[in-house]
PDB file of C-alpha atoms and ligand atoms in Angstrom:
ATOM      1  CA  MET A   1       0.020  -0.058   0.047  1.00 61.00           C
ATOM      2  CA  ASN A   2       1.401   3.340  -0.889  1.00 79.00           C
ATOM      3  CA  LYS A   3       1.110   6.748   0.569  1.00 84.00           C
ATOM      4  CA  ASN A   4      -2.052   7.665  -1.556  1.00 85.00           C
ATOM      5  CA  LYS A   5      -3.725   4.327  -0.540  1.00 88.00           C
ATOM      6  CA  CYS A   6      -2.972   5.159   3.091  1.00 91.00           C
ATOM      7  CA  LEU A   7      -4.675   8.614   2.671  1.00 92.00           C
ATOM      8  CA  GLU A   8      -7.615   6.965   1.049  1.00 93.00           C
ATOM      9  CA  ALA A   9      -7.827   4.417   3.906  1.00 94.00           C
ATOM     10  CA  VAL A  10      -7.820   7.261   6.460  1.00 95.00           C
ATOM     11  CA  ASN A  11     -10.449   9.242   4.545  1.00 95.00           C
ATOM     12  CA  GLN A  12     -12.602   6.113   4.473  1.00 96.00           C
ATOM     13  CA  LEU A  13     -12.057   5.711   8.195  1.00 96.00           C
ATOM     14  CA  MET A  14     -13.330   9.242   8.784  1.00 96.00           C
ATOM     15  CA  GLU A  15     -16.314   8.570   6.574  1.00 96.00           C
ATOM     16  CA  ASP A  16     -17.052   5.352   8.488  1.00 96.00           C
ATOM     17  CA  ARG A  17     -16.857   7.168  11.746  1.00 95.00           C
ATOM     18  CA  ARG A  18     -19.368   9.828  10.556  1.00 95.00           C
ATOM     19  CA  THR A  19     -21.712   7.041   9.272  1.00 95.00           C
ATOM     20  CA  ASN A  20     -21.452   5.200  12.562  1.00 94.00           C
ATOM     21  CA  SER A  21     -22.146   8.479  14.403  1.00 93.00           C
ATOM     22  CA  ARG A  22     -25.335   8.901  12.552  1.00 93.00           C
ATOM     23  CA  ILE A  23     -26.407   5.256  13.017  1.00 94.00           C
ATOM     24  CA  GLU A  24     -25.753   5.578  16.738  1.00 93.00           C
ATOM     25  CA  GLU A  25     -27.672   8.788  16.999  1.00 92.00           C
ATOM     26  CA  ASN A  26     -30.650   7.278  15.117  1.00 93.00           C
ATOM     27  CA  ARG A  27     -30.490   4.206  17.279  1.00 94.00           C
ATOM     28  CA  ARG A  28     -30.706   6.345  20.421  1.00 93.00           C
ATOM     29  CA  ARG A  29     -33.423   8.453  19.188  1.00 92.00           C
ATOM     30  CA  GLU A  30     -35.660   5.639  18.017  1.00 93.00           C
ATOM     31  CA  GLY A  31     -35.111   3.753  21.206  1.00 94.00           C
ATOM     32  CA  ILE A  32     -35.967   6.697  23.459  1.00 93.00           C
ATOM     33  CA  PHE A  33     -38.971   7.945  21.383  1.00 93.00           C
ATOM     34  CA  ALA A  34     -40.356   4.417  21.746  1.00 93.00           C
ATOM     35  CA  SER A  35     -39.814   4.155  25.501  1.00 91.00           C
ATOM     36  CA  VAL A  36     -40.611   7.830  26.414  1.00 92.00           C
ATOM     37  CA  PRO A  37     -43.439   9.095  24.134  1.00 93.00           C
ATOM     38  CA  ALA A  38     -43.295  12.534  25.909  1.00 94.00           C
ATOM     39  CA  ILE A  39     -39.728  13.082  24.476  1.00 93.00           C
ATOM     40  CA  ALA A  40     -41.020  12.048  21.015  1.00 93.00           C
ATOM     41  CA  GLN A  41     -43.789  14.679  21.387  1.00 94.00           C
ATOM     42  CA  LYS A  42     -41.331  17.407  22.370  1.00 93.00           C
ATOM     43  CA  GLU A  43     -39.078  16.440  19.495  1.00 92.00           C
ATOM     44  CA  ARG A  44     -41.916  16.849  17.072  1.00 94.00           C
ATOM     45  CA  GLU A  45     -42.709  20.268  18.454  1.00 94.00           C
ATOM     46  CA  LEU A  46     -39.116  21.144  18.087  1.00 92.00           C
ATOM     47  CA  GLN A  47     -38.970  20.106  14.425  1.00 92.00           C
ATOM     48  CA  GLU A  48     -42.159  21.964  13.715  1.00 93.00           C
ATOM     49  CA  ASN A  49     -40.761  25.136  15.282  1.00 89.00           C
ATOM     50  CA  HIS A  50     -37.609  24.702  13.205  1.00 89.00           C
ATOM     51  CA  ALA A  51     -39.620  24.260  10.015  1.00 90.00           C
ATOM     52  CA  ALA A  52     -41.723  27.354  10.884  1.00 87.00           C
ATOM     53  CA  PHE A  53     -38.651  29.353  11.485  1.00 85.00           C
ATOM     54  CA  PHE A  54     -37.199  28.378   8.073  1.00 84.00           C
ATOM     55  CA  ARG A  55     -40.386  29.423   6.353  1.00 84.00           C
ATOM     56  CA  PHE A  56     -40.355  32.715   8.243  1.00 79.00           C
ATOM     57  CA  PHE A  57     -36.783  33.213   7.315  1.00 77.00           C
ATOM     58  CA  ALA A  58     -37.382  32.492   3.623  1.00 78.00           C
ATOM     59  CA  ASP A  59     -40.223  34.993   3.474  1.00 75.00           C
ATOM     60  CA  ARG A  60     -37.901  37.724   4.803  1.00 68.00           C
ATOM     61  CA  ASP A  61     -40.732  39.575   6.370  1.00 65.00           C
ATOM     62  CA  GLY A  62     -39.937  38.739   9.969  1.00 64.00           C
ATOM     63  CA  SER A  63     -39.440  41.151  12.678  1.00 78.00           C
ATOM     64  CA  GLU A  64     -36.850  40.862  15.325  1.00 80.00           C
ATOM     65  CA  GLU A  65     -39.599  40.142  17.823  1.00 81.00           C
ATOM     66  CA  LYS A  66     -40.769  37.001  15.831  1.00 82.00           C
ATOM     67  CA  PHE A  67     -37.263  35.794  15.447  1.00 83.00           C
ATOM     68  CA  LEU A  68     -36.728  35.966  19.153  1.00 87.00           C
ATOM     69  CA  ALA A  69     -39.964  34.046  19.768  1.00 88.00           C
ATOM     70  CA  PHE A  70     -38.808  31.275  17.604  1.00 86.00           C
ATOM     71  CA  ARG A  71     -35.404  31.029  19.262  1.00 89.00           C
ATOM     72  CA  ASP A  72     -36.910  31.185  22.822  1.00 93.00           C
ATOM     73  CA  LYS A  73     -39.361  28.439  21.947  1.00 92.00           C
ATOM     74  CA  SER A  74     -36.627  26.251  20.514  1.00 93.00           C
ATOM     75  CA  LEU A  75     -34.437  26.813  23.586  1.00 94.00           C
ATOM     76  CA  SER A  76     -37.211  25.997  25.985  1.00 95.00           C
ATOM     77  CA  LEU A  77     -38.153  22.883  24.083  1.00 94.00           C
ATOM     78  CA  GLN A  78     -34.602  21.615  24.222  1.00 93.00           C
ATOM     79  CA  GLU A  79     -34.525  22.385  28.047  1.00 93.00           C
ATOM     80  CA  GLU A  80     -37.787  20.317  28.487  1.00 94.00           C
ATOM     81  CA  ILE A  81     -36.282  17.372  26.533  1.00 94.00           C
ATOM     82  CA  LYS A  82     -33.181  17.493  28.754  1.00 93.00           C
ATOM     83  CA  THR A  83     -35.423  17.495  31.801  1.00 94.00           C
ATOM     84  CA  LEU A  84     -37.442  14.551  30.544  1.00 93.00           C
ATOM     85  CA  LEU A  85     -34.144  12.769  29.779  1.00 93.00           C
ATOM     86  CA  ALA A  86     -32.904  13.286  33.341  1.00 93.00           C
ATOM     87  CA  GLN A  87     -36.157  12.213  34.813  1.00 93.00           C
ATOM     88  CA  ASN A  88     -35.935   8.945  32.873  1.00 92.00           C
ATOM     89  CA  GLY A  89     -32.362   8.339  33.861  1.00 92.00           C
ATOM     90  CA  TYR A  90     -30.572   9.506  30.741  1.00 92.00           C
ATOM     91  CA  PRO A  91     -27.659  12.033  30.520  1.00 92.00           C
ATOM     92  CA  ALA A  92     -28.685  15.406  29.211  1.00 88.00           C
ATOM     93  CA  ASP A  93     -26.628  14.953  25.999  1.00 87.00           C
ATOM     94  CA  TYR A  94     -28.005  11.600  25.220  1.00 90.00           C
ATOM     95  CA  LEU A  95     -29.624  12.707  21.985  1.00 89.00           C
ATOM     96  CA  ASP A  96     -26.708  14.870  20.825  1.00 87.00           C
ATOM     97  CA  PRO A  97     -24.596  13.433  17.899  1.00 86.00           C
ATOM     98  CA  VAL A  98     -21.989  10.941  19.026  1.00 87.00           C
ATOM     99  CA  HIS A  99     -18.640  11.831  17.415  1.00 91.00           C
ATOM    100  CA  HIS A 100     -15.341   9.956  17.635  1.00 92.00           C
ATOM    101  CA  CYS A 101     -13.620  13.294  17.732  1.00 94.00           C
ATOM    102  CA  SER A 102     -15.370  16.205  19.310  1.00 90.00           C
ATOM    103  CA  VAL A 103     -12.806  18.713  17.908  1.00 94.00           C
ATOM    104  CA  CYS A 104     -13.461  18.212  14.128  1.00 94.00           C
ATOM    105  CA  LEU A 105     -16.665  16.174  14.490  1.00 93.00           C
ATOM    106  CA  ASP A 106     -14.982  13.458  12.480  1.00 94.00           C
ATOM    107  CA  GLU A 107     -14.435  15.717   9.460  1.00 94.00           C
ATOM    108  CA  GLY A 108     -10.641  15.296   9.938  1.00 94.00           C
ATOM    109  CA  VAL A 109     -10.109  18.968   9.353  1.00 94.00           C
ATOM    110  CA  VAL A 110     -10.491  21.905  11.719  1.00 92.00           C
ATOM    111  CA  ASP A 111      -9.979  25.545  10.720  1.00 92.00           C
ATOM    112  CA  GLY A 112      -8.502  24.477   7.377  1.00 92.00           C
ATOM    113  CA  ALA A 113      -5.791  22.280   8.931  1.00 92.00           C
ATOM    114  CA  LEU A 114      -5.660  18.500   9.597  1.00 92.00           C
ATOM    115  CA  CYS A 115      -7.101  17.573  13.009  1.00 95.00           C
ATOM    116  CA  ALA A 116      -4.949  15.731  15.500  1.00 93.00           C
ATOM    117  CA  CYS A 117      -7.313  12.615  15.091  1.00 95.00           C
ATOM    118  CA  TYR A 118      -6.621  12.543  11.332  1.00 95.00           C
ATOM    119  CA  LYS A 119      -2.861  12.854  11.876  1.00 93.00           C
ATOM    120  CA  GLN A 120      -2.968  10.094  14.367  1.00 93.00           C
ATOM    121  CA  ALA A 121      -4.977   7.761  12.159  1.00 95.00           C
ATOM    122  CA  LEU A 122      -2.634   8.492   9.294  1.00 94.00           C
ATOM    123  CA  SER A 123       0.472   7.677  11.241  1.00 92.00           C
ATOM    124  CA  GLU A 124      -1.115   4.416  12.438  1.00 92.00           C
ATOM    125  CA  GLN A 125      -1.854   3.579   8.811  1.00 93.00           C
ATOM    126  CA  TYR A 126       1.741   4.573   7.746  1.00 93.00           C
ATOM    127  CA  LEU A 127       3.285   2.394  10.529  1.00 92.00           C
ATOM    128  CA  LYS A 128       1.173  -0.616   9.383  1.00 91.00           C
ATOM    129  CA  GLU A 129       2.559  -0.254   5.908  1.00 89.00           C
ATOM    130  CA  SER A 130       6.110   0.686   6.909  1.00 89.00           C
ATOM    131  CA  GLY A 131       7.427  -2.848   7.605  1.00 88.00           C
ATOM    132  CA  MET A 132       8.341  -1.623  11.174  1.00 88.00           C
ATOM    133  CA  GLU A 133       5.018  -2.198  12.911  1.00 85.00           C
ATOM    134  CA  HIS A 134       6.194  -5.346  14.665  1.00 84.00           C
ATOM    135  CA  LEU A 135       9.833  -4.496  14.971  1.00 84.00           C
ATOM    136  CA  PHE A 136      10.955  -3.726  18.504  1.00 77.00           C
ATOM    137  CA  ASN A 137       7.439  -3.014  19.685  1.00 76.00           C
ATOM    138  CA  GLY A 138       7.187   0.415  18.186  1.00 69.00           C
ATOM    139  CA  ALA A 139      10.699   1.756  18.578  1.00 76.00           C
ATOM    140  CA  GLY A 140      11.334   5.345  19.471  1.00 85.00           C
ATOM    141  CA  PHE A 141      14.180   7.443  20.992  1.00 87.00           C
ATOM    142  CA  ALA A 142      12.658   7.163  24.438  1.00 85.00           C
ATOM    143  CA  LYS A 143      13.270   3.426  24.288  1.00 82.00           C
ATOM    144  CA  TYR A 144      17.027   3.854  23.568  1.00 84.00           C
ATOM    145  CA  ASP A 145      18.978   2.271  26.428  1.00 85.00           C
ATOM    146  CA  LEU A 146      22.523   3.488  26.285  1.00 86.00           C
ATOM    147  CA  SER A 147      23.412   1.385  29.372  1.00 87.00           C
ATOM    148  CA  LEU A 148      23.315  -1.674  27.056  1.00 87.00           C
ATOM    149  CA  TYR A 149      26.640  -0.394  25.537  1.00 87.00           C
ATOM    150  CA  PRO A 150      29.901  -0.960  27.203  1.00 86.00           C
ATOM    151  CA  ALA A 151      31.216   2.108  29.065  1.00 87.00           C
ATOM    152  CA  ASP A 152      33.819   3.066  26.507  1.00 87.00           C
ATOM    153  CA  ALA A 153      31.147   3.010  23.618  1.00 86.00           C
ATOM    154  CA  ARG A 154      28.407   4.932  25.459  1.00 90.00           C
ATOM    155  CA  GLN A 155      29.680   8.433  24.624  1.00 91.00           C
ATOM    156  CA  LYS A 156      30.007   7.726  20.957  1.00 92.00           C
ATOM    157  CA  MET A 157      26.555   6.221  20.888  1.00 92.00           C
ATOM    158  CA  GLU A 158      25.009   9.106  22.772  1.00 92.00           C
ATOM    159  CA  LYS A 159      26.407  11.384  20.121  1.00 94.00           C
ATOM    160  CA  LEU A 160      24.784   9.194  17.339  1.00 94.00           C
ATOM    161  CA  LEU A 161      21.604   9.290  19.297  1.00 94.00           C
ATOM    162  CA  GLU A 162      21.529  13.055  19.535  1.00 95.00           C
ATOM    163  CA  PHE A 163      22.486  13.319  15.846  1.00 97.00           C
ATOM    164  CA  SER A 164      19.498  11.113  14.987  1.00 97.00           C
ATOM    165  CA  LYS A 165      17.145  13.179  17.128  1.00 97.00           C
ATOM    166  CA  LYS A 166      18.160  16.339  15.218  1.00 97.00           C
ATOM    167  CA  TYR A 167      17.885  14.436  11.971  1.00 98.00           C
ATOM    168  CA  VAL A 168      14.248  13.781  12.701  1.00 97.00           C
ATOM    169  CA  GLN A 169      13.558  17.274  13.888  1.00 97.00           C
ATOM    170  CA  THR A 170      14.950  18.851  10.724  1.00 97.00           C
ATOM    171  CA  PHE A 171      13.990  16.152   8.290  1.00 97.00           C
ATOM    172  CA  GLY A 172      13.195  17.238   4.745  1.00 93.00           C
ATOM    173  CA  GLU A 173      14.330  17.106   1.180  1.00 90.00           C
ATOM    174  CA  GLU A 174      17.756  18.511   2.132  1.00 91.00           C
ATOM    175  CA  SER A 175      18.349  15.785   4.742  1.00 96.00           C
ATOM    176  CA  GLN A 176      21.432  13.705   4.189  1.00 96.00           C
ATOM    177  CA  ASN A 177      21.499  10.085   3.332  1.00 97.00           C
ATOM    178  CA  LEU A 178      22.892   7.988   6.172  1.00 98.00           C
ATOM    179  CA  LEU A 179      25.086   4.884   6.118  1.00 97.00           C
ATOM    180  CA  PHE A 180      25.194   3.117   9.418  1.00 97.00           C
ATOM    181  CA  VAL A 181      28.320   1.034   9.533  1.00 96.00           C
ATOM    182  CA  GLY A 182      29.186  -1.432  12.343  1.00 93.00           C
ATOM    183  CA  GLU A 183      29.389  -5.040  13.589  1.00 90.00           C
ATOM    184  CA  PRO A 184      26.228  -7.205  13.863  1.00 88.00           C
ATOM    185  CA  GLY A 185      24.314  -6.500  17.081  1.00 86.00           C
ATOM    186  CA  CYS A 186      25.649  -2.934  17.657  1.00 88.00           C
ATOM    187  CA  GLY A 187      22.273  -1.279  17.329  1.00 89.00           C
ATOM    188  CA  LYS A 188      22.213  -0.012  13.721  1.00 93.00           C
ATOM    189  CA  THR A 189      18.795  -1.527  12.848  1.00 93.00           C
ATOM    190  CA  PHE A 190      17.350  -0.322  16.164  1.00 92.00           C
ATOM    191  CA  LEU A 191      18.579   3.258  15.636  1.00 94.00           C
ATOM    192  CA  SER A 192      17.325   3.263  11.981  1.00 96.00           C
ATOM    193  CA  VAL A 193      13.867   2.025  12.976  1.00 95.00           C
ATOM    194  CA  CYS A 194      13.801   4.529  15.766  1.00 94.00           C
ATOM    195  CA  ILE A 195      14.344   7.244  13.159  1.00 96.00           C
ATOM    196  CA  GLY A 196      11.671   5.697  10.862  1.00 95.00           C
ATOM    197  CA  CYS A 197       9.052   5.420  13.583  1.00 94.00           C
ATOM    198  CA  GLU A 198       9.720   8.911  14.940  1.00 95.00           C
ATOM    199  CA  LEU A 199       9.328  10.297  11.463  1.00 96.00           C
ATOM    200  CA  ILE A 200       6.033   8.431  10.887  1.00 94.00           C
ATOM    201  CA  ARG A 201       4.771  10.129  14.018  1.00 92.00           C
ATOM    202  CA  THR A 202       5.390  13.555  12.367  1.00 92.00           C
ATOM    203  CA  GLY A 203       3.451  12.498   9.286  1.00 91.00           C
ATOM    204  CA  LYS A 204       6.157  11.139   7.016  1.00 94.00           C
ATOM    205  CA  PHE A 205       5.781   8.045   4.848  1.00 95.00           C
ATOM    206  CA  VAL A 206       8.625   5.752   5.796  1.00 95.00           C
ATOM    207  CA  LEU A 207       9.380   2.302   4.401  1.00 95.00           C
ATOM    208  CA  TYR A 208      11.743  -0.245   6.080  1.00 95.00           C
ATOM    209  CA  ALA A 209      13.046  -3.310   4.180  1.00 95.00           C
ATOM    210  CA  PRO A 210      15.900  -5.722   4.772  1.00 95.00           C
ATOM    211  CA  VAL A 211      17.900  -5.606   1.529  1.00 96.00           C
ATOM    212  CA  GLN A 212      16.921  -9.180   0.713  1.00 95.00           C
ATOM    213  CA  SER A 213      13.153  -8.380   0.651  1.00 92.00           C
ATOM    214  CA  LEU A 214      13.688  -5.175  -1.299  1.00 94.00           C
ATOM    215  CA  LEU A 215      15.669  -7.118  -3.921  1.00 94.00           C
ATOM    216  CA  GLY A 216      13.162  -9.891  -3.934  1.00 92.00           C
ATOM    217  CA  ASP A 217      10.344  -7.385  -4.703  1.00 91.00           C
ATOM    218  CA  PHE A 218      12.281  -5.938  -7.614  1.00 92.00           C
ATOM    219  CA  GLU A 219      13.184  -9.392  -8.797  1.00 90.00           C
ATOM    220  CA  ALA A 220       9.529 -10.443  -8.794  1.00 89.00           C
ATOM    221  CA  ALA A 221       8.505  -7.269 -10.641  1.00 86.00           C
ATOM    222  CA  THR A 222      11.324  -7.674 -13.249  1.00 83.00           C
ATOM    223  CA  PHE A 223      11.408 -11.428 -14.009  1.00 80.00           C
ATOM    224  CA  ARG A 224       7.983 -12.664 -12.884  1.00 76.00           C
ATOM    225  CA  ASN A 225       5.944  -9.739 -14.129  1.00 69.00           C
ATOM    226  CA  LYS A 226       4.293  -9.390 -10.730  1.00 63.00           C
ATOM    227  CA  GLU A 227       4.106  -5.653 -10.590  1.00 60.00           C
ATOM    228  CA  ALA A 228       0.686  -5.573  -8.922  1.00 66.00           C
ATOM    229  CA  GLY A 229       0.849  -5.265  -5.149  1.00 70.00           C
ATOM    230  CA  LEU A 230       4.671  -4.892  -5.015  1.00 75.00           C
ATOM    231  CA  PRO A 231       5.962  -1.767  -3.411  1.00 78.00           C
ATOM    232  CA  THR A 232       8.677  -1.012  -5.950  1.00 86.00           C
ATOM    233  CA  GLU A 233       7.482   2.421  -6.776  1.00 87.00           C
ATOM    234  CA  ASP A 234       7.091   3.125  -3.100  1.00 90.00           C
ATOM    235  CA  TYR A 235      10.721   2.275  -2.413  1.00 93.00           C
ATOM    236  CA  LEU A 236      11.641   4.940  -4.762  1.00 94.00           C
ATOM    237  CA  ASP A 237       9.193   7.524  -3.486  1.00 91.00           C
ATOM    238  CA  ALA A 238       8.826   7.051   0.285  1.00 94.00           C
ATOM    239  CA  ASP A 239       9.732  10.142   2.234  1.00 95.00           C
ATOM    240  CA  LEU A 240      12.441   7.890   3.840  1.00 97.00           C
ATOM    241  CA  LEU A 241      13.598   4.474   2.903  1.00 97.00           C
ATOM    242  CA  ILE A 242      15.506   2.333   5.302  1.00 97.00           C
ATOM    243  CA  ILE A 243      17.507  -0.520   3.749  1.00 97.00           C
ATOM    244  CA  ASP A 244      18.688  -2.893   6.423  1.00 96.00           C
ATOM    245  CA  ASP A 245      21.717  -5.291   6.322  1.00 94.00           C
ATOM    246  CA  LEU A 246      23.257  -4.252   3.030  1.00 95.00           C
ATOM    247  CA  GLY A 247      25.853  -6.829   2.259  1.00 91.00           C
ATOM    248  CA  THR A 248      23.946  -9.872   3.244  1.00 89.00           C
ATOM    249  CA  GLU A 249      22.388 -10.332  -0.270  1.00 89.00           C
ATOM    250  CA  PHE A 250      23.841 -12.728  -2.775  1.00 86.00           C
ATOM    251  CA  TYR A 251      25.720 -10.730  -5.256  1.00 86.00           C
ATOM    252  CA  SER A 252      24.749 -10.552  -8.940  1.00 90.00           C
ATOM    253  CA  SER A 253      24.688  -7.974 -11.654  1.00 91.00           C
ATOM    254  CA  PHE A 254      20.940  -7.643 -11.083  1.00 92.00           C
ATOM    255  CA  VAL A 255      21.580  -6.854  -7.383  1.00 93.00           C
ATOM    256  CA  GLU A 256      24.212  -4.305  -8.328  1.00 93.00           C
ATOM    257  CA  THR A 257      21.980  -2.556 -10.958  1.00 94.00           C
ATOM    258  CA  THR A 258      18.933  -2.631  -8.724  1.00 95.00           C
ATOM    259  CA  LEU A 259      20.672  -1.190  -5.686  1.00 96.00           C
ATOM    260  CA  TYR A 260      22.302   1.544  -7.796  1.00 95.00           C
ATOM    261  CA  SER A 261      19.054   2.402  -9.438  1.00 95.00           C
ATOM    262  CA  VAL A 262      17.053   2.624  -6.169  1.00 96.00           C
ATOM    263  CA  ILE A 263      19.753   4.748  -4.558  1.00 96.00           C
ATOM    264  CA  ASN A 264      20.283   6.950  -7.573  1.00 95.00           C
ATOM    265  CA  THR A 265      16.599   7.551  -8.254  1.00 96.00           C
ATOM    266  CA  ARG A 266      16.035   8.512  -4.701  1.00 97.00           C
ATOM    267  CA  LEU A 267      19.001  10.961  -4.931  1.00 95.00           C
ATOM    268  CA  THR A 268      17.556  12.497  -7.996  1.00 95.00           C
ATOM    269  CA  ARG A 269      14.063  12.861  -6.277  1.00 95.00           C
ATOM    270  CA  LYS A 270      15.663  14.270  -3.142  1.00 95.00           C
ATOM    271  CA  LYS A 271      14.263  11.483  -1.042  1.00 96.00           C
ATOM    272  CA  PRO A 272      16.655  10.465   1.802  1.00 97.00           C
ATOM    273  CA  THR A 273      17.797   6.913   2.324  1.00 98.00           C
ATOM    274  CA  VAL A 274      19.175   5.268   5.483  1.00 98.00           C
ATOM    275  CA  ILE A 275      21.277   2.106   4.868  1.00 97.00           C
ATOM    276  CA  SER A 276      22.822  -0.110   7.512  1.00 97.00           C
ATOM    277  CA  THR A 277      25.631  -2.489   6.829  1.00 96.00           C
ATOM    278  CA  ASN A 278      28.304  -4.608   8.386  1.00 93.00           C
ATOM    279  CA  LEU A 279      30.595  -3.914   5.516  1.00 92.00           C
ATOM    280  CA  SER A 280      33.608  -1.692   6.019  1.00 90.00           C
ATOM    281  CA  ILE A 281      34.681   0.605   3.199  1.00 89.00           C
ATOM    282  CA  ASP A 282      37.205  -2.036   2.131  1.00 90.00           C
ATOM    283  CA  ASP A 283      34.623  -4.687   2.075  1.00 91.00           C
ATOM    284  CA  ARG A 284      32.374  -2.555  -0.019  1.00 90.00           C
ATOM    285  CA  GLU A 285      35.095  -1.866  -2.493  1.00 88.00           C
ATOM    286  CA  ALA A 286      35.495  -5.647  -2.760  1.00 88.00           C
ATOM    287  CA  CYS A 287      31.781  -6.305  -3.136  1.00 86.00           C
ATOM    288  CA  TYR A 288      30.399  -3.605  -5.428  1.00 87.00           C
ATOM    289  CA  ALA A 289      31.318  -1.882  -8.635  1.00 87.00           C
ATOM    290  CA  SER A 290      32.752   1.571  -8.423  1.00 87.00           C
ATOM    291  CA  ARG A 291      29.651   3.548  -9.313  1.00 90.00           C
ATOM    292  CA  LEU A 292      27.587   2.012  -6.442  1.00 92.00           C
ATOM    293  CA  ASN A 293      30.536   2.363  -4.119  1.00 92.00           C
ATOM    294  CA  SER A 294      31.080   5.948  -5.039  1.00 92.00           C
ATOM    295  CA  ARG A 295      27.432   6.725  -4.247  1.00 92.00           C
ATOM    296  CA  LEU A 296      27.744   4.952  -0.860  1.00 93.00           C
ATOM    297  CA  THR A 297      30.835   6.702   0.065  1.00 91.00           C
ATOM    298  CA  TYR A 298      30.257  10.215  -1.277  1.00 93.00           C
ATOM    299  CA  SER A 299      26.402  10.749  -1.283  1.00 95.00           C
ATOM    300  CA  PHE A 300      25.992   9.171   2.145  1.00 96.00           C
ATOM    301  CA  LEU A 301      27.129  10.407   5.491  1.00 96.00           C
ATOM    302  CA  ASN A 302      29.117   7.428   6.816  1.00 95.00           C
ATOM    303  CA  LEU A 303      28.445   6.877  10.509  1.00 95.00           C
ATOM    304  CA  GLN A 304      30.535   4.297  12.370  1.00 94.00           C
ATOM    305  CA  PHE A 305      28.852   2.585  15.269  1.00 93.00           C
ATOM    306  CA  PRO A 306      30.956   1.574  18.266  1.00 89.00           C
ATOM    307  CA  ASP A 307      31.638  -2.075  18.840  1.00 85.00           C
ATOM    308  CA  ALA A 308      29.042  -3.673  21.073  1.00 80.00           C
ATOM    309  CA  ASP A 309      26.866  -6.822  21.182  1.00 81.00           C
ATOM    310  CA  LEU A 310      23.459  -5.684  22.336  1.00 81.00           C
ATOM    311  CA  ARG A 311      21.768  -8.966  21.701  1.00 81.00           C
ATOM    312  CA  ALA A 312      24.259 -10.721  23.950  1.00 82.00           C
ATOM    313  CA  GLU A 313      23.862  -8.151  26.667  1.00 82.00           C
ATOM    314  CA  ILE A 314      20.140  -8.338  26.570  1.00 84.00           C
ATOM    315  CA  LEU A 315      20.337 -12.136  26.868  1.00 85.00           C
ATOM    316  CA  ARG A 316      22.831 -11.819  29.767  1.00 85.00           C
ATOM    317  CA  ARG A 317      20.438  -9.456  31.581  1.00 85.00           C
ATOM    318  CA  LYS A 318      17.492 -11.762  31.032  1.00 85.00           C
ATOM    319  CA  ALA A 319      19.451 -14.713  32.454  1.00 86.00           C
ATOM    320  CA  ALA A 320      20.614 -12.701  35.436  1.00 84.00           C
ATOM    321  CA  LYS A 321      16.961 -11.792  36.141  1.00 81.00           C
ATOM    322  CA  LYS A 322      15.961 -15.382  36.036  1.00 80.00           C
ATOM    323  CA  ASN A 323      18.794 -16.611  38.278  1.00 77.00           C
ATOM    324  CA  PRO A 324      19.694 -13.832  40.565  1.00 69.00           C
ATOM    325  CA  ARG A 325      22.733 -14.670  42.673  1.00 60.00           C
TER     326      ARG A 325
HETATM  327 ZN1  LIG B 401     -10.566  15.342  14.920  1.00 53.75          ZN
END
């Protein structure tokens, strides 16, 4: 699902909320009119008063006095309905429309700007489509535990974390491409997913893919003619693309061409990319042809992660919790 499909899904959600609100309002009205006929009677009088007011308004011959009479009658009928509701054990607003969001009344827009409820629904939709929904239980900077790093690595990691926070705050077309370099288990994936999830919270469309799945999708689109449903265009157009574990793929000329094409297209479109890899600069030179290497080296900010094995440390802590000395 791409960005536009996500927007369509959220617009549909808003429409469903409005429909459900009308259904619920009708259900309440019908139920109460059947059980308390006096309320039904007052409601009819209220509707008749409104209809009479509109006729009066259309004729344009009304006096201020008449206008006030309609208004006062309407207000007093509404008060009587509220009193009847209270006498029968219902809250005073029981017949008011039931909206999911009382700020925008489920329109999704308030004062010409997107309502917080719409933004929230959109970021939930983006997260579902991002490939990160089930990674690290919704990662975020707040979950970053620097104490998992050995003491001598902490300061370096803290700097990377601060850099990442600023990256999210100032994210846009001019943002740099990032290459996270480091040994397996040093936290590259976690930090890249933190950046991705935080950006989604600010309304950006972010896709995460291990390099193998990204290549698999392009391979299916190219050789098996399976364009439908594959996110190949989204990889090129997402606000941020995170490619994880570069270097774990099986090398072929197709791989080389595809990676170059994805990275290059995104550079041209000014869409930033974050790549994580265990490969050092020498490894990369041995693995890839020069044009891809030159992109990775000169069009990406290379950030070296400190040595650490977070997975081992997490396991050690779990074991210590289970068997405290
Ligand atoms: Zn709202």
